[in-house]
Short mmCIF file of C-alpha atoms in Angstrom, two decimals:
data_model
loop_
_atom_site.label_atom_id
_atom_site.label_comp_id
_atom_site.label_asym_id
_atom_site.label_seq_id
_atom_site.Cartn_x
_atom_site.Cartn_y
_atom_site.Cartn_z
CA MET A 23 0.00 0.00 0.00
CA ARG A 24 1.42 3.36 -0.99
CA PRO A 25 2.25 5.83 1.81
CA LEU A 26 -0.01 8.43 0.22
CA ASP A 27 -2.99 6.05 0.21
CA LEU A 28 -2.30 5.12 3.81
CA ALA A 29 -2.09 8.77 4.84
CA VAL A 30 -5.35 9.66 3.09
CA THR A 31 -7.06 6.65 4.69
CA ALA A 32 -5.86 7.74 8.14
CA VAL A 33 -7.06 11.31 7.61
CA LEU A 34 -10.51 10.14 6.47
CA THR A 35 -10.83 7.76 9.42
CA VAL A 36 -9.70 10.30 12.04
CA SER A 37 -12.01 12.94 10.54
CA GLY A 38 -14.92 10.51 10.72
CA VAL A 39 -14.19 9.60 14.35
CA ALA A 40 -13.84 13.27 15.35
CA LEU A 41 -17.07 14.23 13.59
CA GLN A 42 -18.94 11.33 15.18
CA ILE A 43 -17.76 12.29 18.68
CA TRP A 44 -18.76 15.91 18.06
CA ALA A 45 -22.16 14.87 16.68
CA SER A 46 -22.83 12.61 19.68
CA ALA A 47 -22.92 15.49 22.18
CA PRO A 48 -26.22 15.63 24.15
CA ARG A 49 -27.03 19.15 22.96
CA ARG A 50 -27.05 17.87 19.34
CA ALA A 51 -29.38 14.96 20.10
CA ALA A 52 -32.08 16.25 17.77
CA ARG A 53 -29.71 16.39 14.77
CA GLN A 54 -27.69 13.23 15.11
CA TYR A 55 -29.34 11.52 12.13
CA ALA A 56 -28.34 14.31 9.77
CA LEU A 57 -24.89 14.69 11.31
CA GLN A 58 -24.14 10.99 10.92
CA LEU A 59 -24.48 11.14 7.13
CA PRO A 60 -21.08 12.80 6.49
CA VAL A 61 -19.58 10.44 9.08
CA ILE A 62 -20.75 7.43 7.05
CA LEU A 63 -19.37 8.97 3.87
CA LEU A 64 -15.94 9.42 5.44
CA TYR A 65 -15.90 5.88 6.81
CA SER A 66 -16.99 4.36 3.50
CA LEU A 67 -14.37 6.25 1.50
CA ALA A 68 -11.66 5.31 4.00
CA SER A 69 -12.70 1.63 3.93
CA ALA A 70 -12.85 1.48 0.16
CA LEU A 71 -9.49 3.20 -0.26
CA PHE A 72 -7.81 0.92 2.24
CA LEU A 73 -9.32 -2.28 0.84
CA PHE A 74 -8.55 -1.63 -2.79
CA SER A 75 -5.11 -0.18 -2.08
CA ALA A 76 -4.10 -3.14 0.09
CA PHE A 77 -5.79 -5.71 -2.17
CA PRO A 78 -5.80 -4.27 -5.69
CA ASP A 79 -7.16 -7.51 -7.22
CA SER A 80 -10.34 -7.46 -5.11
CA LEU A 81 -13.68 -7.30 -6.89
CA THR A 82 -16.97 -5.85 -5.63
CA GLU A 83 -20.02 -5.32 -7.80
CA GLY A 84 -23.47 -4.01 -7.09
CA ARG A 85 -26.26 -1.72 -8.22
CA ALA A 86 -27.41 1.57 -6.73
CA LEU A 87 -30.03 4.01 -8.06
CA GLY A 88 -30.24 1.99 -11.30
CA PHE A 89 -26.51 2.16 -12.03
CA GLY A 90 -24.03 -0.72 -12.06
CA LEU A 91 -21.03 -0.16 -9.82
CA GLY A 92 -17.83 -2.16 -9.47
CA GLY A 93 -14.53 -2.08 -7.62
CA ALA A 94 -14.04 0.53 -4.90
CA ALA A 95 -17.17 2.43 -5.94
CA GLY A 96 -19.27 -0.70 -5.56
CA PHE A 97 -17.91 -1.40 -2.10
CA ALA A 98 -18.47 2.20 -1.00
CA ALA A 99 -22.02 2.15 -2.37
CA PHE A 100 -22.81 -1.08 -0.55
CA PHE A 101 -21.35 0.28 2.71
CA MET A 102 -23.29 3.53 2.47
CA THR A 103 -26.56 1.83 1.51
CA ALA A 104 -26.36 -0.56 4.46
CA SER A 105 -25.45 2.31 6.82
CA PHE A 106 -28.27 4.57 5.61
CA THR A 107 -30.74 1.72 6.12
CA TRP A 108 -29.61 1.43 9.73
CA LEU A 109 -29.55 5.19 10.30
CA ALA A 110 -33.09 5.57 8.97
CA LYS A 111 -34.29 3.71 12.04
CA THR A 112 -32.84 6.45 14.27
CA ARG A 113 -34.69 9.29 12.55
CA ARG A 114 -37.77 8.84 14.73
CA ARG A 115 -35.64 8.94 17.87
CA ASP A 116 -34.02 12.20 16.79
CA GLU A 117 -37.41 13.74 16.08
CA ILE A 118 -38.64 12.80 19.55
CA ALA A 119 -35.42 14.08 21.15
CA GLY A 120 -35.78 17.37 19.29
CA ARG A 121 -39.35 17.89 20.47
CA LEU A 122 -38.38 16.97 24.03
CA LYS A 123 -35.50 19.45 24.04
CA LYS A 124 -37.74 22.20 22.69
CA ALA A 125 -40.39 21.43 25.30
CA GLU A 126 -37.80 21.59 28.10
CA GLN A 127 -36.58 24.98 26.88
CA GLU A 128 -40.12 26.33 26.66
CA ASN A 129 -40.90 24.98 30.13
CA ALA A 130 -37.80 26.64 31.59
CA ALA A 131 -38.69 29.95 29.93
CA LEU A 132 -42.26 29.80 31.26
CA ARG A 133 -41.00 28.95 34.75
CA ARG A 134 -38.67 31.95 34.73
CA GLN A 135 -41.48 34.17 33.47
CA LEU A 136 -43.87 33.00 36.20
CA LEU A 137 -41.23 33.49 38.86
CA GLY A 138 -40.60 37.02 37.64
CA GLU A 139 -44.28 38.00 37.50
CA ARG A 140 -45.68 37.65 41.00
CA PRO A 141 -49.15 38.88 41.96
CA VAL A 142 -49.50 42.50 43.01
CA GLY A 143 -49.02 42.81 46.77
CA ASP A 144 -46.86 39.69 46.99
CA ALA A 145 -43.54 41.54 47.12
CA PRO A 146 -40.21 39.73 46.69
CA ARG A 147 -38.74 38.73 50.05
CA PRO A 148 -35.11 39.59 50.88
CA LEU A 149 -33.06 36.51 51.72
CA THR A 150 -31.36 36.50 55.09
CA ARG A 151 -28.88 33.68 54.46
CA SER A 152 -25.83 33.92 52.23
CA THR A 153 -25.54 30.64 50.29
CA ARG A 154 -23.54 29.72 47.22
CA TYR A 155 -24.43 27.61 44.22
CA GLU A 156 -22.12 27.12 41.24
CA LEU A 157 -21.75 24.95 38.15
CA PRO A 158 -18.67 24.26 36.01
CA LEU A 159 -18.45 25.41 32.42
CA ARG A 160 -18.66 22.45 30.03
CA GLY A 161 -15.26 21.45 28.72
CA SER A 162 -13.39 23.70 31.17
CA ARG A 163 -11.69 22.68 34.39
CA ARG A 164 -10.98 26.23 35.51
CA HIS A 165 -14.17 28.25 35.03
CA ARG A 166 -17.44 28.15 36.98
CA VAL A 167 -20.57 30.28 37.12
CA GLY A 168 -22.98 30.46 40.02
CA MET A 169 -24.94 32.63 42.39
CA ILE A 170 -24.70 33.98 45.92
CA THR A 171 -27.91 34.73 47.81
CA GLY A 172 -28.72 37.40 50.35
CA ASN A 173 -27.33 40.80 51.26
CA LEU A 174 -23.95 41.73 49.78
CA ALA A 175 -22.87 42.85 53.25
CA ASN A 176 -22.91 39.17 54.33
CA VAL A 177 -20.71 37.90 51.49
CA LEU A 178 -17.23 36.92 52.66
CA GLY A 179 -14.14 35.69 50.87
CA THR A 180 -14.65 36.88 47.29
CA ASP A 181 -11.87 38.90 45.67
CA VAL A 182 -13.86 41.42 43.61
CA TRP A 183 -17.15 43.18 44.24
CA VAL A 184 -18.83 44.87 41.28
CA ASN A 185 -20.65 48.12 41.98
CA PRO A 186 -23.43 48.95 39.46
CA GLU A 187 -22.93 52.70 39.36
CA ASN A 188 -24.46 55.51 37.30
CA THR A 189 -22.62 57.16 34.43
CA ARG A 190 -21.65 60.06 36.73
CA MET A 191 -20.01 57.62 39.14
CA GLU A 192 -21.82 59.21 42.08
CA MET A 193 -22.18 56.66 44.89
CA SER A 194 -25.44 56.37 46.80
CA ARG A 195 -25.87 57.84 50.25
CA VAL A 196 -25.01 55.31 52.94
CA ASP A 197 -28.59 55.06 54.20
CA GLU A 198 -30.05 54.06 50.82
CA PRO A 199 -30.93 50.39 50.11
CA THR A 200 -28.50 49.94 47.21
CA ILE A 201 -25.34 48.00 46.39
CA SER A 202 -23.49 51.28 46.02
CA ALA A 203 -24.51 52.39 49.53
CA THR A 204 -23.53 49.02 51.02
CA ILE A 205 -20.06 49.20 49.48
CA ARG A 206 -19.62 52.85 50.48
CA TYR A 207 -20.60 52.28 54.10
CA HIS A 208 -18.76 49.02 54.78
CA GLY A 209 -15.71 50.17 52.87
CA GLY A 210 -15.39 53.38 54.89
CA ARG A 211 -13.90 53.89 58.33
CA ARG A 212 -16.45 54.14 61.12
CA ASN A 213 -16.35 55.25 64.74
CA GLY A 214 -17.53 53.28 67.74
CA MET A 215 -21.12 54.40 67.11
CA GLY A 216 -21.05 53.03 63.57
CA HIS A 217 -21.01 56.46 61.92
CA LEU A 218 -18.90 56.96 58.81
CA VAL A 219 -15.90 59.15 59.60
CA GLU A 220 -13.75 58.56 56.50
CA ASP A 221 -15.47 57.94 53.15
CA VAL A 222 -12.59 55.88 51.72
CA ILE A 223 -14.06 54.35 48.56
CA ALA A 224 -16.29 57.28 47.56
CA GLU A 225 -13.37 59.70 47.91
CA GLU A 226 -11.09 57.51 45.80
CA LEU A 227 -13.77 57.21 43.12
CA ALA A 228 -14.35 60.98 43.17
CA ALA A 229 -10.62 61.53 42.67
CA LEU A 230 -10.71 59.34 39.56
CA MET A 231 -13.59 61.50 38.25
CA ALA A 232 -11.90 64.81 39.13
CA ASP A 233 -11.43 65.93 35.50
CA ARG A 234 -14.73 64.72 34.05
CA SER A 235 -18.43 64.88 34.82
CA HIS A 236 -19.44 61.45 33.51
CA VAL A 237 -18.24 58.29 31.80
CA SER A 238 -19.69 56.26 28.94
CA ALA A 239 -22.12 53.41 29.56
CA GLY A 240 -20.27 50.21 30.42
CA GLN A 241 -17.03 51.92 31.44
CA VAL A 242 -15.25 50.54 34.50
CA LEU A 243 -13.28 52.39 37.17
CA VAL A 244 -11.24 50.52 39.79
CA THR A 245 -10.74 51.47 43.42
CA GLY A 246 -9.42 49.79 46.50
CA SER A 247 -11.79 48.06 48.89
CA GLY A 248 -11.14 50.17 51.96
CA GLU A 249 -12.18 48.49 55.20
CA LEU A 250 -13.75 45.64 53.21
CA ALA A 251 -10.29 44.17 52.76
CA GLU A 252 -10.13 43.35 56.46
CA SER A 253 -13.80 42.71 57.23
CA HIS A 254 -14.86 40.80 54.08
CA GLN A 255 -11.57 39.78 52.38
CA VAL A 256 -12.40 41.91 49.32
CA ARG A 257 -9.39 43.05 47.30
CA ARG A 258 -10.89 45.35 44.67
CA ILE A 259 -14.09 47.25 43.87
CA LEU A 260 -14.97 47.59 40.18
CA HIS A 261 -17.43 50.40 39.53
CA VAL A 262 -19.25 49.85 36.22
CA ALA A 263 -21.55 52.42 34.60
CA ALA A 264 -24.64 50.21 34.41
CA VAL A 265 -27.38 52.85 34.81
CA GLU A 266 -27.87 56.29 33.33
CA GLY A 267 -30.13 59.06 34.48
CA ALA A 268 -32.36 61.60 32.77
CA PRO A 269 -33.92 64.72 34.36
CA GLY A 270 -37.46 64.03 35.48
CA SER A 271 -37.39 60.28 34.80
CA GLY A 272 -34.74 58.92 37.14
CA PHE A 273 -32.27 56.16 36.33
CA ARG A 274 -32.64 53.37 33.81
CA GLN A 275 -30.59 50.34 32.92
CA VAL A 276 -28.05 50.86 30.13
CA ILE A 277 -28.82 49.10 26.85
CA ASP A 278 -25.63 47.07 26.46
CA LEU A 279 -25.32 45.01 29.64
CA GLU A 280 -23.03 42.53 27.88
CA ARG A 281 -20.48 45.30 27.40
CA CYS A 282 -20.59 46.00 31.12
CA VAL A 283 -19.81 42.36 31.92
CA ARG A 284 -17.04 42.07 29.33
CA ASN A 285 -15.38 45.25 30.57
CA VAL A 286 -15.56 44.12 34.19
CA LEU A 287 -14.04 40.70 33.55
CA ALA A 288 -11.42 42.10 31.18
CA GLU A 289 -10.36 44.57 33.87
CA VAL A 290 -10.14 41.79 36.46
CA ASP A 291 -7.95 39.81 34.06
CA ARG A 292 -5.77 42.87 33.48
CA LEU A 293 -5.23 43.32 37.20
CA ALA A 294 -4.64 39.58 37.67
CA ALA A 295 -1.97 39.68 34.97
CA MET A 296 -0.17 42.24 37.18
CA ASP A 297 0.06 39.57 39.90
CA GLU A 298 -3.03 40.61 41.85
CA PRO A 299 -4.64 37.37 43.16
CA LEU A 300 -8.13 38.01 41.79
CA ARG A 301 -10.02 34.80 41.11
CA SER A 302 -13.65 35.31 42.23
CA VAL A 303 -16.16 38.02 41.29
CA VAL A 304 -19.56 38.95 42.73
CA LEU A 305 -21.75 40.44 40.00
CA PRO A 306 -25.04 42.06 41.08
CA LEU A 307 -28.01 42.03 38.71
CA LEU A 308 -26.96 45.26 37.02
CA GLY A 309 -29.55 47.99 36.83
CA THR A 310 -32.41 46.09 38.48
CA GLY A 311 -32.42 47.92 41.81
CA GLY A 312 -34.76 50.68 40.70
CA GLY A 313 -37.28 48.36 39.10
CA ASN A 314 -36.96 49.97 35.65
CA SER A 315 -35.77 46.76 33.99
CA ASP A 316 -36.79 43.29 32.87
CA LEU A 317 -35.45 41.02 35.61
CA PRO A 318 -35.64 37.64 33.76
CA LYS A 319 -34.04 39.17 30.67
CA THR A 320 -31.31 40.75 32.79
CA VAL A 321 -30.44 37.41 34.40
CA GLU A 322 -30.27 35.69 31.02
CA THR A 323 -28.16 38.49 29.52
CA LEU A 324 -25.64 38.55 32.37
CA LEU A 325 -25.31 34.76 32.39
CA ALA A 326 -24.80 34.63 28.62
CA ALA A 327 -22.23 37.43 28.82
CA VAL A 328 -20.19 35.65 31.50
CA ILE A 329 -20.22 32.36 29.61
CA GLY A 330 -19.39 34.14 26.36
CA TYR A 331 -16.41 35.83 28.00
CA PHE A 332 -15.06 32.54 29.34
CA ARG A 333 -15.50 30.90 25.93
CA SER A 334 -13.62 33.71 24.20
CA ARG A 335 -10.94 33.82 26.92
CA PRO A 336 -10.27 30.18 27.87
CA THR A 337 -7.09 31.24 29.72
CA SER A 338 -8.89 33.85 31.84
CA ARG A 339 -7.54 33.96 35.37
CA VAL A 340 -11.03 34.51 36.76
CA ARG A 341 -12.16 31.18 38.17
CA VAL A 342 -15.74 31.85 39.26
CA VAL A 343 -18.35 34.56 38.74
CA TYR A 344 -21.33 34.71 41.10
CA LEU A 345 -24.59 36.47 40.27
CA LEU A 346 -25.91 38.19 43.40
CA ALA A 347 -29.52 37.27 44.22
CA TYR A 348 -30.85 39.48 47.00
CA THR A 349 -34.51 38.34 46.99
CA ASP A 350 -36.30 35.01 46.68
CA VAL A 351 -37.50 35.94 43.18
CA GLN A 352 -33.98 36.81 42.03
CA ALA A 353 -32.65 33.57 43.51
CA ALA A 354 -35.32 31.48 41.77
CA LEU A 355 -34.63 33.15 38.43
CA CYS A 356 -30.86 32.75 38.77
CA ARG A 357 -31.13 29.10 39.81
CA SER A 358 -33.51 28.32 36.95
CA ALA A 359 -31.25 30.06 34.43
CA LEU A 360 -28.14 28.26 35.72
CA ASP A 361 -29.78 24.83 35.71
CA GLY A 362 -31.26 25.39 32.27
CA GLU A 363 -28.07 26.68 30.64
CA PRO A 364 -26.68 24.01 28.25
CA GLU A 365 -23.16 25.48 28.49
CA LEU A 366 -22.99 24.52 32.18
CA SER A 367 -22.68 21.02 33.60
CA THR A 368 -25.35 20.08 36.11
CA GLN A 369 -24.41 18.51 39.43
CA ASP A 370 -25.95 15.21 38.33
CA GLU A 371 -23.55 14.84 35.38
#
């Protein structure tokens, strides 16, 4: 057998094996019949080439589609015809798998919608316990995505806190029920009565804004963590412009939330490349505090943005990103989105 024939046979066989493995993934269950057709073609060509190169005197004859075939073509036709006959039996299974997958996706979407649309008067309940739930990214041993429940003030041991700030980078007053206020208060120095005596983080952020009145949507500014370094083991605060205000109408969520997430994670990676040990990030549900946003859509957008960043940056030094779920509704939406995301491996796998 000539080396060239052997090499071509090997390439066809390896390509067929690789394509079959790829086509056998669970998320392609509804298309496996169609995807197996090129696999069969590769196998049949490889088999025919090998057989008639190793045994040039071999004879194979047959008929297909009204034509007489002999030699390698006859063998390949016989192999493909037999394979297609077998594959035809799997078509029904693929159709059922496709409908089942679609039904599961629709069910998950309806569940998230119902969780996000509670009856009037049945307000979301803040969660008192800080719990963590995370899932690994499929095909990656280093990246995970999850959620942390409860008040940000109770979250310990994460390297980076993200502050969803306005485009003017003006932090909330410490007595307001916002992420910004929580970071400002706990990051500042307080006296024995609990009153803020040195506004550490807000002053550092104001210094960064000294020569400008606002930043563009999605821009990120980095400050230290003030007293949070000692009390909560936080190393950095990343302030991202996730809301923008308009006179007379208050604040609204910026349009491009994905840009906010990409900029945050890229900045964490930049700092990590400078030998800062930043591996975990807490990401609030950007722009949902004021109620002028679609909560289910926000959860889906943030989750997709995090996964998309990890896929585009497989060497990212960020190991885990947690969505922050403050209420029971937010937690239910985040858990449903995480469990229903095909890019994440469930705990049962």
